[in-house]
PDB file of C-alpha atoms in Angstrom:
ATOM      1  CA  MET A   1       0.000   0.000   0.000  1.00 74.00           C
ATOM      2  CA  PRO A   2       1.300   3.494  -0.824  1.00 84.00           C
ATOM      3  CA  VAL A   3       2.306   5.660   2.108  1.00 92.00           C
ATOM      4  CA  SER A   4      -0.257   8.405   2.648  1.00 96.00           C
ATOM      5  CA  THR A   5       0.527  12.098   2.721  1.00 97.00           C
ATOM      6  CA  ALA A   6      -0.345  12.272   6.412  1.00 97.00           C
ATOM      7  CA  GLN A   7       1.972   9.350   7.170  1.00 98.00           C
ATOM      8  CA  ARG A   8       4.850  10.965   5.290  1.00 98.00           C
ATOM      9  CA  ARG A   9       4.534  14.175   7.270  1.00 98.00           C
ATOM     10  CA  VAL A  10       4.585  12.296  10.558  1.00 98.00           C
ATOM     11  CA  MET A  11       7.515  10.191   9.312  1.00 98.00           C
ATOM     12  CA  PHE A  12       9.534  13.315   8.568  1.00 98.00           C
ATOM     13  CA  LYS A  13       8.988  14.745  12.031  1.00 97.00           C
ATOM     14  CA  GLU A  14      10.108  11.427  13.505  1.00 97.00           C
ATOM     15  CA  LEU A  15      13.264  11.545  11.382  1.00 98.00           C
ATOM     16  CA  LEU A  16      14.121  14.896  12.956  1.00 97.00           C
ATOM     17  CA  THR A  17      14.226  13.311  16.409  1.00 96.00           C
ATOM     18  CA  SER A  18      17.260  11.212  15.512  1.00 95.00           C
ATOM     19  CA  PRO A  19      20.547  12.201  17.170  1.00 93.00           C
ATOM     20  CA  GLU A  20      22.136  12.083  13.717  1.00 95.00           C
ATOM     21  CA  PRO A  21      21.279  14.770  11.125  1.00 97.00           C
ATOM     22  CA  LEU A  22      19.005  13.812   8.257  1.00 98.00           C
ATOM     23  CA  LEU A  23      20.842  13.675   4.921  1.00 98.00           C
ATOM     24  CA  LEU A  24      18.412  14.988   2.323  1.00 98.00           C
ATOM     25  CA  PRO A  25      19.394  14.480  -1.345  1.00 98.00           C
ATOM     26  CA  GLY A  26      17.678  16.878  -3.719  1.00 98.00           C
ATOM     27  CA  ALA A  27      15.919  15.184  -6.619  1.00 98.00           C
ATOM     28  CA  TYR A  28      15.337  16.949  -9.920  1.00 97.00           C
ATOM     29  CA  ASP A  29      12.525  14.751 -11.299  1.00 97.00           C
ATOM     30  CA  ALA A  30      10.550  11.581 -10.554  1.00 96.00           C
ATOM     31  CA  LEU A  31      13.313   9.239 -11.749  1.00 96.00           C
ATOM     32  CA  SER A  32      15.990  10.809  -9.572  1.00 97.00           C
ATOM     33  CA  ALA A  33      13.596  10.738  -6.593  1.00 97.00           C
ATOM     34  CA  HIS A  34      13.016   7.054  -7.276  1.00 94.00           C
ATOM     35  CA  LEU A  35      16.785   6.544  -7.203  1.00 95.00           C
ATOM     36  CA  VAL A  36      17.013   8.422  -3.888  1.00 97.00           C
ATOM     37  CA  GLU A  37      14.447   6.040  -2.424  1.00 96.00           C
ATOM     38  CA  ARG A  38      16.143   2.967  -3.920  1.00 95.00           C
ATOM     39  CA  ALA A  39      19.464   4.048  -2.387  1.00 96.00           C
ATOM     40  CA  GLY A  40      17.864   3.908   1.056  1.00 97.00           C
ATOM     41  CA  PHE A  41      17.425   7.589   1.902  1.00 98.00           C
ATOM     42  CA  SER A  42      14.466   8.497   4.091  1.00 98.00           C
ATOM     43  CA  ALA A  43      13.292  11.706   2.400  1.00 98.00           C
ATOM     44  CA  THR A  44      13.970  13.917  -0.615  1.00 98.00           C
ATOM     45  CA  TYR A  45      13.677  17.505  -1.804  1.00 98.00           C
ATOM     46  CA  LEU A  46      12.943  19.547  -4.911  1.00 98.00           C
ATOM     47  CA  GLY A  47      14.678  22.915  -5.181  1.00 97.00           C
ATOM     48  CA  SER A  48      14.134  25.675  -7.712  1.00 95.00           C
ATOM     49  CA  PHE A  49      17.729  25.346  -9.010  1.00 95.00           C
ATOM     50  CA  ALA A  50      17.242  21.714 -10.047  1.00 97.00           C
ATOM     51  CA  ALA A  51      13.649  22.329 -11.142  1.00 97.00           C
ATOM     52  CA  ALA A  52      14.615  25.199 -13.451  1.00 96.00           C
ATOM     53  CA  ALA A  53      17.332  23.053 -15.021  1.00 96.00           C
ATOM     54  CA  SER A  54      15.278  19.877 -15.430  1.00 95.00           C
ATOM     55  CA  LEU A  55      11.857  21.343 -16.246  1.00 93.00           C
ATOM     56  CA  GLN A  56      12.937  24.295 -18.365  1.00 93.00           C
ATOM     57  CA  GLY A  57      16.620  23.968 -19.210  1.00 95.00           C
ATOM     58  CA  LEU A  58      17.014  27.453 -17.720  1.00 94.00           C
ATOM     59  CA  PRO A  59      19.042  29.009 -14.875  1.00 92.00           C
ATOM     60  CA  ASP A  60      17.537  29.546 -11.432  1.00 91.00           C
ATOM     61  CA  LEU A  61      16.537  33.199 -11.883  1.00 90.00           C
ATOM     62  CA  GLY A  62      12.975  33.167 -10.612  1.00 89.00           C
ATOM     63  CA  LEU A  63      11.590  31.812 -13.879  1.00 92.00           C
ATOM     64  CA  VAL A  64       9.935  28.679 -12.468  1.00 95.00           C
ATOM     65  CA  THR A  65       6.267  29.306 -11.752  1.00 96.00           C
ATOM     66  CA  LEU A  66       4.200  28.021  -8.858  1.00 97.00           C
ATOM     67  CA  THR A  67       2.284  25.728 -11.201  1.00 97.00           C
ATOM     68  CA  GLU A  68       5.463  24.231 -12.658  1.00 96.00           C
ATOM     69  CA  LEU A  69       6.951  23.528  -9.236  1.00 97.00           C
ATOM     70  CA  VAL A  70       3.716  22.031  -7.949  1.00 98.00           C
ATOM     71  CA  ASP A  71       3.415  19.781 -11.014  1.00 97.00           C
ATOM     72  CA  GLY A  72       7.050  18.710 -10.701  1.00 97.00           C
ATOM     73  CA  VAL A  73       6.881  17.898  -7.011  1.00 98.00           C
ATOM     74  CA  ARG A  74       3.550  16.087  -7.414  1.00 98.00           C
ATOM     75  CA  ARG A  75       5.233  13.674  -9.834  1.00 97.00           C
ATOM     76  CA  ILE A  76       7.987  13.082  -7.269  1.00 97.00           C
ATOM     77  CA  VAL A  77       5.419  12.429  -4.526  1.00 97.00           C
ATOM     78  CA  GLU A  78       3.551   9.979  -6.762  1.00 96.00           C
ATOM     79  CA  ALA A  79       6.758   8.159  -7.769  1.00 94.00           C
ATOM     80  CA  THR A  80       7.942   7.433  -4.207  1.00 96.00           C
ATOM     81  CA  ASP A  81       6.802   6.813  -0.653  1.00 97.00           C
ATOM     82  CA  LEU A  82       9.224   9.428   0.663  1.00 98.00           C
ATOM     83  CA  PRO A  83       8.457  12.655   2.501  1.00 98.00           C
ATOM     84  CA  VAL A  84       9.276  15.520   0.127  1.00 98.00           C
ATOM     85  CA  LEU A  85      10.278  19.064   1.030  1.00 98.00           C
ATOM     86  CA  VAL A  86      10.093  21.705  -1.683  1.00 98.00           C
ATOM     87  CA  ASP A  87      11.485  25.157  -2.375  1.00 98.00           C
ATOM     88  CA  ALA A  88       8.666  27.715  -2.468  1.00 97.00           C
ATOM     89  CA  GLU A  89      10.983  30.613  -3.385  1.00 96.00           C
ATOM     90  CA  LYS A  90       9.730  33.847  -1.774  1.00 95.00           C
ATOM     91  CA  GLY A  91       6.225  32.434  -1.470  1.00 96.00           C
ATOM     92  CA  PHE A  92       5.167  33.551  -4.985  1.00 96.00           C
ATOM     93  CA  TYR A  93       2.623  35.998  -3.518  1.00 95.00           C
ATOM     94  CA  GLU A  94       2.322  38.727  -0.940  1.00 94.00           C
ATOM     95  CA  GLU A  95       1.088  37.866   2.519  1.00 96.00           C
ATOM     96  CA  ALA A  96      -2.621  38.165   1.760  1.00 96.00           C
ATOM     97  CA  ASN A  97      -2.379  35.714  -1.150  1.00 97.00           C
ATOM     98  CA  ILE A  98       0.277  33.296   0.077  1.00 98.00           C
ATOM     99  CA  TRP A  99      -2.531  30.910   1.038  1.00 98.00           C
ATOM    100  CA  ARG A 100      -2.608  29.835  -2.611  1.00 98.00           C
ATOM    101  CA  THR A 101       1.027  28.716  -2.476  1.00 98.00           C
ATOM    102  CA  VAL A 102       0.528  26.787   0.752  1.00 98.00           C
ATOM    103  CA  GLN A 103      -2.652  25.076  -0.405  1.00 98.00           C
ATOM    104  CA  ALA A 104      -1.112  24.147  -3.769  1.00 98.00           C
ATOM    105  CA  PHE A 105       1.910  22.438  -2.236  1.00 98.00           C
ATOM    106  CA  GLU A 106      -0.094  20.905   0.587  1.00 98.00           C
ATOM    107  CA  GLY A 107      -2.558  19.530  -1.962  1.00 98.00           C
ATOM    108  CA  ALA A 108       0.303  18.056  -3.999  1.00 98.00           C
ATOM    109  CA  GLY A 109       1.226  15.839  -1.047  1.00 98.00           C
ATOM    110  CA  THR A 110       4.474  17.511  -0.014  1.00 98.00           C
ATOM    111  CA  THR A 111       5.708  17.427   3.552  1.00 98.00           C
ATOM    112  CA  GLY A 112       6.668  21.087   3.774  1.00 98.00           C
ATOM    113  CA  ILE A 113       7.943  24.184   2.013  1.00 98.00           C
ATOM    114  CA  HIS A 114      10.625  26.746   2.693  1.00 98.00           C
ATOM    115  CA  ILE A 115      10.035  30.437   2.059  1.00 98.00           C
ATOM    116  CA  GLU A 116      13.017  32.772   1.740  1.00 97.00           C
ATOM    117  CA  ASP A 117      13.817  36.416   2.352  1.00 95.00           C
ATOM    118  CA  ASN A 118      16.151  36.765  -0.657  1.00 92.00           C
ATOM    119  CA  LEU A 119      15.017  39.396  -3.168  1.00 88.00           C
ATOM    120  CA  GLY A 120      16.965  38.017  -6.123  1.00 78.00           C
ATOM    121  CA  GLY A 121      20.371  37.719  -7.717  1.00 68.00           C
ATOM    122  CA  LYS A 122      21.247  34.266  -6.406  1.00 72.00           C
ATOM    123  CA  HIS A 123      23.798  32.264  -8.429  1.00 69.00           C
ATOM    124  CA  THR A 124      24.824  35.414 -10.308  1.00 73.00           C
ATOM    125  CA  ASN A 125      27.124  38.391  -9.741  1.00 71.00           C
ATOM    126  CA  ARG A 126      24.148  40.763  -9.694  1.00 70.00           C
ATOM    127  CA  PRO A 127      23.439  42.734  -6.484  1.00 64.00           C
ATOM    128  CA  ALA A 128      21.104  40.917  -4.110  1.00 77.00           C
ATOM    129  CA  GLY A 129      18.945  42.141  -1.271  1.00 89.00           C
ATOM    130  CA  LEU A 130      16.775  40.904   1.575  1.00 94.00           C
ATOM    131  CA  LEU A 131      13.090  41.315   2.280  1.00 94.00           C
ATOM    132  CA  ASP A 132      12.335  43.397   5.345  1.00 96.00           C
ATOM    133  CA  ALA A 133      12.436  41.030   8.343  1.00 96.00           C
ATOM    134  CA  ASP A 134       9.021  42.134   9.616  1.00 96.00           C
ATOM    135  CA  GLN A 135       7.430  41.548   6.222  1.00 96.00           C
ATOM    136  CA  MET A 136       9.081  38.132   6.013  1.00 97.00           C
ATOM    137  CA  ALA A 137       7.724  37.298   9.473  1.00 98.00           C
ATOM    138  CA  ASN A 138       4.265  38.278   8.240  1.00 98.00           C
ATOM    139  CA  ARG A 139       4.629  35.886   5.305  1.00 98.00           C
ATOM    140  CA  ILE A 140       5.477  33.086   7.716  1.00 98.00           C
ATOM    141  CA  ARG A 141       2.417  33.899   9.824  1.00 98.00           C
ATOM    142  CA  ALA A 142       0.216  34.018   6.734  1.00 98.00           C
ATOM    143  CA  ALA A 143       1.577  30.663   5.531  1.00 98.00           C
ATOM    144  CA  LEU A 144       0.882  29.096   8.927  1.00 98.00           C
ATOM    145  CA  ASP A 145      -2.665  30.438   8.863  1.00 98.00           C
ATOM    146  CA  ALA A 146      -3.201  28.938   5.399  1.00 98.00           C
ATOM    147  CA  ARG A 147      -2.216  25.332   6.089  1.00 98.00           C
ATOM    148  CA  ASP A 148      -4.830  22.688   6.815  1.00 98.00           C
ATOM    149  CA  ASP A 149      -2.524  20.028   8.277  1.00 98.00           C
ATOM    150  CA  PRO A 150      -0.489  21.153  11.312  1.00 97.00           C
ATOM    151  CA  ASN A 151       2.155  18.564  10.330  1.00 98.00           C
ATOM    152  CA  PHE A 152       2.750  20.388   7.031  1.00 98.00           C
ATOM    153  CA  LEU A 153       5.994  22.232   7.728  1.00 98.00           C
ATOM    154  CA  ILE A 154       6.482  25.947   7.136  1.00 98.00           C
ATOM    155  CA  ILE A 155      10.240  26.548   6.987  1.00 98.00           C
ATOM    156  CA  ALA A 156      11.770  30.024   7.060  1.00 98.00           C
ATOM    157  CA  ARG A 157      14.923  30.534   5.032  1.00 98.00           C
ATOM    158  CA  SER A 158      17.228  33.503   5.541  1.00 96.00           C
ATOM    159  CA  ASP A 159      19.919  34.356   3.007  1.00 93.00           C
ATOM    160  CA  ALA A 160      21.571  36.966   5.239  1.00 93.00           C
ATOM    161  CA  ALA A 161      24.835  35.006   5.134  1.00 89.00           C
ATOM    162  CA  TYR A 162      24.571  34.650   1.348  1.00 83.00           C
ATOM    163  CA  VAL A 163      23.773  38.318   0.733  1.00 88.00           C
ATOM    164  CA  HIS A 164      25.635  40.157   3.509  1.00 88.00           C
ATOM    165  CA  GLY A 165      27.986  37.584   4.967  1.00 86.00           C
ATOM    166  CA  ASP A 166      26.628  38.564   8.369  1.00 89.00           C
ATOM    167  CA  ILE A 167      26.135  35.697  10.833  1.00 93.00           C
ATOM    168  CA  ASP A 168      24.713  38.016  13.496  1.00 94.00           C
ATOM    169  CA  GLU A 169      22.033  39.102  11.052  1.00 95.00           C
ATOM    170  CA  VAL A 170      21.309  35.445  10.279  1.00 95.00           C
ATOM    171  CA  VAL A 171      20.677  34.826  13.980  1.00 97.00           C
ATOM    172  CA  ARG A 172      18.496  37.921  14.370  1.00 97.00           C
ATOM    173  CA  ARG A 173      16.398  37.059  11.351  1.00 97.00           C
ATOM    174  CA  LEU A 174      15.980  33.366  12.177  1.00 98.00           C
ATOM    175  CA  ARG A 175      14.926  34.207  15.716  1.00 98.00           C
ATOM    176  CA  ARG A 176      12.401  36.694  14.309  1.00 98.00           C
ATOM    177  CA  TYR A 177      10.967  34.033  11.990  1.00 98.00           C
ATOM    178  CA  ILE A 178      10.798  31.437  14.751  1.00 98.00           C
ATOM    179  CA  ALA A 179       8.917  33.950  16.900  1.00 98.00           C
ATOM    180  CA  ALA A 180       6.454  34.258  14.003  1.00 98.00           C
ATOM    181  CA  GLY A 181       5.863  30.505  14.258  1.00 98.00           C
ATOM    182  CA  ALA A 182       8.205  28.880  11.708  1.00 98.00           C
ATOM    183  CA  ASP A 183       8.500  25.132  12.312  1.00 98.00           C
ATOM    184  CA  MET A 184      12.096  24.979  11.051  1.00 98.00           C
ATOM    185  CA  VAL A 185      14.714  27.362   9.677  1.00 98.00           C
ATOM    186  CA  PHE A 186      17.138  27.161   6.766  1.00 97.00           C
ATOM    187  CA  ALA A 187      20.336  29.188   6.540  1.00 92.00           C
ATOM    188  CA  PRO A 188      22.452  28.609   3.399  1.00 89.00           C
ATOM    189  CA  LYS A 189      26.137  29.431   3.028  1.00 87.00           C
ATOM    190  CA  ILE A 190      27.051  29.090   6.685  1.00 90.00           C
ATOM    191  CA  PRO A 191      30.313  27.250   7.376  1.00 90.00           C
ATOM    192  CA  ALA A 192      30.297  24.722  10.188  1.00 92.00           C
ATOM    193  CA  ALA A 193      32.385  26.975  12.442  1.00 91.00           C
ATOM    194  CA  ASP A 194      29.675  29.650  12.333  1.00 92.00           C
ATOM    195  CA  LEU A 195      26.827  27.153  12.506  1.00 94.00           C
ATOM    196  CA  LYS A 196      27.823  26.339  16.084  1.00 93.00           C
ATOM    197  CA  ARG A 197      27.106  29.954  17.057  1.00 92.00           C
ATOM    198  CA  VAL A 198      23.800  29.961  15.170  1.00 94.00           C
ATOM    199  CA  ARG A 199      22.776  26.633  16.706  1.00 94.00           C
ATOM    200  CA  SER A 200      23.373  27.919  20.236  1.00 93.00           C
ATOM    201  CA  SER A 201      21.026  30.857  19.573  1.00 94.00           C
ATOM    202  CA  ILE A 202      18.207  29.073  17.760  1.00 94.00           C
ATOM    203  CA  ASP A 203      15.493  26.917  19.306  1.00 93.00           C
ATOM    204  CA  ALA A 204      14.240  25.146  16.177  1.00 96.00           C
ATOM    205  CA  PRO A 205      15.510  22.491  13.749  1.00 97.00           C
ATOM    206  CA  ILE A 206      18.088  23.926  11.340  1.00 97.00           C
ATOM    207  CA  ILE A 207      18.650  22.978   7.683  1.00 97.00           C
ATOM    208  CA  VAL A 208      22.033  23.720   6.120  1.00 95.00           C
ATOM    209  CA  ALA A 209      23.065  23.546   2.463  1.00 93.00           C
ATOM    210  CA  ALA A 210      25.845  20.956   2.535  1.00 91.00           C
ATOM    211  CA  ASP A 211      26.815  20.717  -1.155  1.00 86.00           C
ATOM    212  CA  LEU A 212      30.275  21.684  -2.381  1.00 69.00           C
ATOM    213  CA  TYR A 213      29.479  23.927  -5.325  1.00 62.00           C
ATOM    214  CA  ASP A 214      31.001  26.840  -7.209  1.00 57.00           C
ATOM    215  CA  ALA A 215      29.746  30.237  -6.079  1.00 58.00           C
ATOM    216  CA  PRO A 216      29.481  33.184  -8.523  1.00 55.00           C
ATOM    217  CA  ASP A 217      32.713  34.617  -7.128  1.00 58.00           C
ATOM    218  CA  GLY A 218      34.566  31.385  -7.936  1.00 55.00           C
ATOM    219  CA  SER A 219      34.822  30.192  -4.342  1.00 56.00           C
ATOM    220  CA  ARG A 220      33.721  26.760  -3.199  1.00 56.00           C
ATOM    221  CA  PRO A 221      31.818  27.324   0.040  1.00 58.00           C
ATOM    222  CA  GLY A 222      30.850  24.608   2.444  1.00 66.00           C
ATOM    223  CA  SER A 223      32.152  22.316   5.147  1.00 84.00           C
ATOM    224  CA  THR A 224      32.174  18.526   5.306  1.00 90.00           C
ATOM    225  CA  LEU A 225      29.052  16.605   6.229  1.00 93.00           C
ATOM    226  CA  ALA A 226      30.770  15.440   9.403  1.00 94.00           C
ATOM    227  CA  GLU A 227      31.663  19.016  10.364  1.00 93.00           C
ATOM    228  CA  TYR A 228      28.084  20.189   9.863  1.00 94.00           C
ATOM    229  CA  ALA A 229      26.804  17.244  11.883  1.00 95.00           C
ATOM    230  CA  GLU A 230      29.189  18.028  14.723  1.00 95.00           C
ATOM    231  CA  ALA A 231      28.138  21.695  14.622  1.00 95.00           C
ATOM    232  CA  GLY A 232      24.496  20.774  15.258  1.00 95.00           C
ATOM    233  CA  ALA A 233      22.750  20.722  11.871  1.00 96.00           C
ATOM    234  CA  ASP A 234      19.447  18.847  11.898  1.00 97.00           C
ATOM    235  CA  VAL A 235      19.154  18.451   8.106  1.00 98.00           C
ATOM    236  CA  LEU A 236      22.013  18.322   5.582  1.00 97.00           C
ATOM    237  CA  LEU A 237      20.485  19.392   2.273  1.00 97.00           C
ATOM    238  CA  LEU A 238      22.135  18.376  -0.998  1.00 96.00           C
ATOM    239  CA  TRP A 239      20.290  20.725  -3.333  1.00 95.00           C
ATOM    240  CA  TYR A 240      22.817  20.519  -6.205  1.00 94.00           C
ATOM    241  CA  SER A 241      24.674  17.203  -6.076  1.00 94.00           C
ATOM    242  CA  LEU A 242      22.217  14.980  -7.955  1.00 97.00           C
ATOM    243  CA  VAL A 243      21.462  17.308 -10.849  1.00 97.00           C
ATOM    244  CA  GLY A 244      25.204  18.044 -11.077  1.00 95.00           C
ATOM    245  CA  ALA A 245      25.999  14.322 -11.118  1.00 95.00           C
ATOM    246  CA  ALA A 246      23.420  13.707 -13.836  1.00 96.00           C
ATOM    247  CA  ALA A 247      24.781  16.511 -16.013  1.00 96.00           C
ATOM    248  CA  LYS A 248      28.330  15.179 -15.597  1.00 94.00           C
ATOM    249  CA  ALA A 249      27.424  11.580 -16.482  1.00 94.00           C
ATOM    250  CA  VAL A 250      25.371  12.571 -19.536  1.00 95.00           C
ATOM    251  CA  SER A 251      28.039  15.024 -20.722  1.00 96.00           C
ATOM    252  CA  ASP A 252      30.802  12.427 -20.351  1.00 94.00           C
ATOM    253  CA  THR A 253      28.750   9.860 -22.281  1.00 94.00           C
ATOM    254  CA  LEU A 254      27.998  12.273 -25.107  1.00 95.00           C
ATOM    255  CA  ASP A 255      31.618  13.439 -25.283  1.00 95.00           C
ATOM    256  CA  ALA A 256      32.827   9.847 -25.473  1.00 94.00           C
ATOM    257  CA  VAL A 257      30.391   8.923 -28.258  1.00 94.00           C
ATOM    258  CA  LYS A 258      31.200  12.116 -30.158  1.00 94.00           C
ATOM    259  CA  SER A 259      34.891  11.212 -29.916  1.00 94.00           C
ATOM    260  CA  GLY A 260      34.272   7.810 -31.492  1.00 93.00           C
ATOM    261  CA  ALA A 261      33.948   5.533 -28.474  1.00 92.00           C
ATOM    262  CA  GLU A 262      31.968   2.321 -28.814  1.00 92.00           C
ATOM    263  CA  ILE A 263      28.864   2.055 -26.666  1.00 88.00           C
ATOM    264  CA  SER A 264      30.146  -1.293 -25.386  1.00 87.00           C
ATOM    265  CA  ASP A 265      33.125   0.540 -23.879  1.00 87.00           C
ATOM    266  CA  LEU A 266      30.972   2.894 -21.801  1.00 87.00           C
ATOM    267  CA  GLY A 267      29.841   0.413 -19.167  1.00 82.00           C
ATOM    268  CA  ASN A 268      31.285   2.562 -16.397  1.00 84.00           C
ATOM    269  CA  LEU A 269      29.058   5.459 -17.479  1.00 85.00           C
ATOM    270  CA  ILE A 270      25.799   3.755 -18.436  1.00 89.00           C
ATOM    271  CA  LEU A 271      23.632   1.569 -16.224  1.00 88.00           C
ATOM    272  CA  ASP A 272      22.754  -1.641 -18.033  1.00 88.00           C
ATOM    273  CA  GLN A 273      19.191  -1.792 -19.347  1.00 90.00           C
ATOM    274  CA  ARG A 274      18.137  -4.776 -17.217  1.00 89.00           C
ATOM    275  CA  GLY A 275      19.443  -3.078 -14.113  1.00 87.00           C
ATOM    276  CA  PHE A 276      17.510   0.039 -15.011  1.00 89.00           C
ATOM    277  CA  GLU A 277      14.330  -1.919 -15.665  1.00 88.00           C
ATOM    278  CA  SER A 278      14.655  -3.777 -12.370  1.00 86.00           C
ATOM    279  CA  PHE A 279      13.708  -0.703 -10.345  1.00 83.00           C
ATOM    280  CA  MET A 280      11.258   0.857 -12.801  1.00 86.00           C
ATOM    281  CA  GLY A 281       8.309  -1.447 -12.060  1.00 86.00           C
ATOM    282  CA  TYR A 282       8.435  -3.817 -15.023  1.00 90.00           C
ATOM    283  CA  ALA A 283       8.229  -6.878 -12.757  1.00 89.00           C
ATOM    284  CA  GLU A 284       5.102  -5.527 -11.065  1.00 89.00           C
ATOM    285  CA  TYR A 285       3.541  -4.904 -14.475  1.00 90.00           C
ATOM    286  CA  GLU A 286       4.359  -8.437 -15.627  1.00 91.00           C
ATOM    287  CA  ALA A 287       2.799  -9.885 -12.470  1.00 92.00           C
ATOM    288  CA  ARG A 288      -0.382  -7.863 -13.048  1.00 92.00           C
ATOM    289  CA  ALA A 289      -0.507  -8.780 -16.708  1.00 93.00           C
ATOM    290  CA  ALA A 290      -0.146 -12.491 -15.867  1.00 94.00           C
ATOM    291  CA  ARG A 291      -3.268 -12.344 -13.696  1.00 93.00           C
ATOM    292  CA  TYR A 292      -5.380 -11.218 -16.657  1.00 93.00           C
ATOM    293  CA  ALA A 293      -3.769 -13.297 -19.384  1.00 85.00           C
TER     294      ALA A 293
END
């Protein structure tokens, strides 16, 4: 029997009670989410960066619509039994209309959403800014008012470290959002050494972005998973790793074929067809078909 939406939301809260942080690989479509589940992970995530790349072939510049994200995450929910968190950008609407965002994602079967205070410019060298903290707190309150299931998580994300490099501002903002009722908080681009200070000041589960990726300035921010765990992270989010791995594998395969390689020589790059079919449900189909033969 499929795991219900209500069960998934309870499951996720139970995962947060573990003394070890939850490692949360970010899927980019239903197939990658299926692979996350097959690998034995307990939950997954869809972020706007991966969604923009996989759904549109475009950069993460605020081009993904609410409808596109909801459709994409619904396919992930339907393809797995995993709890699924999803990136709700800035909420898509002002406070009075943010109910539509919450109801759309809640109706799609997701476990929770994060809403951010970043005004734009992420992943580029363009100037970025932050939403006024009081207005962001109002969005959190409005999102909480809009949900039907109290186990549907409203997560507040602050990009103060990303935009200003100011850990004190991160703490101030996260505490403001928790006071507004946020169930969890998310603070990207915080090294493990600074996370310890944030953790000591915050009374809520904390998500950190734990990928090692290239920032617009050419740096490679991030600490090891073990360092983040030791610093007190509750969730280690890998928002980029899977879509980056997929792009690398496909690019390497295409480059090899273009250079004249034989397909038979690419076994290290390509999963064999039978192996692929083994986790795609063909056996279940054959069993059903046999009953009606």
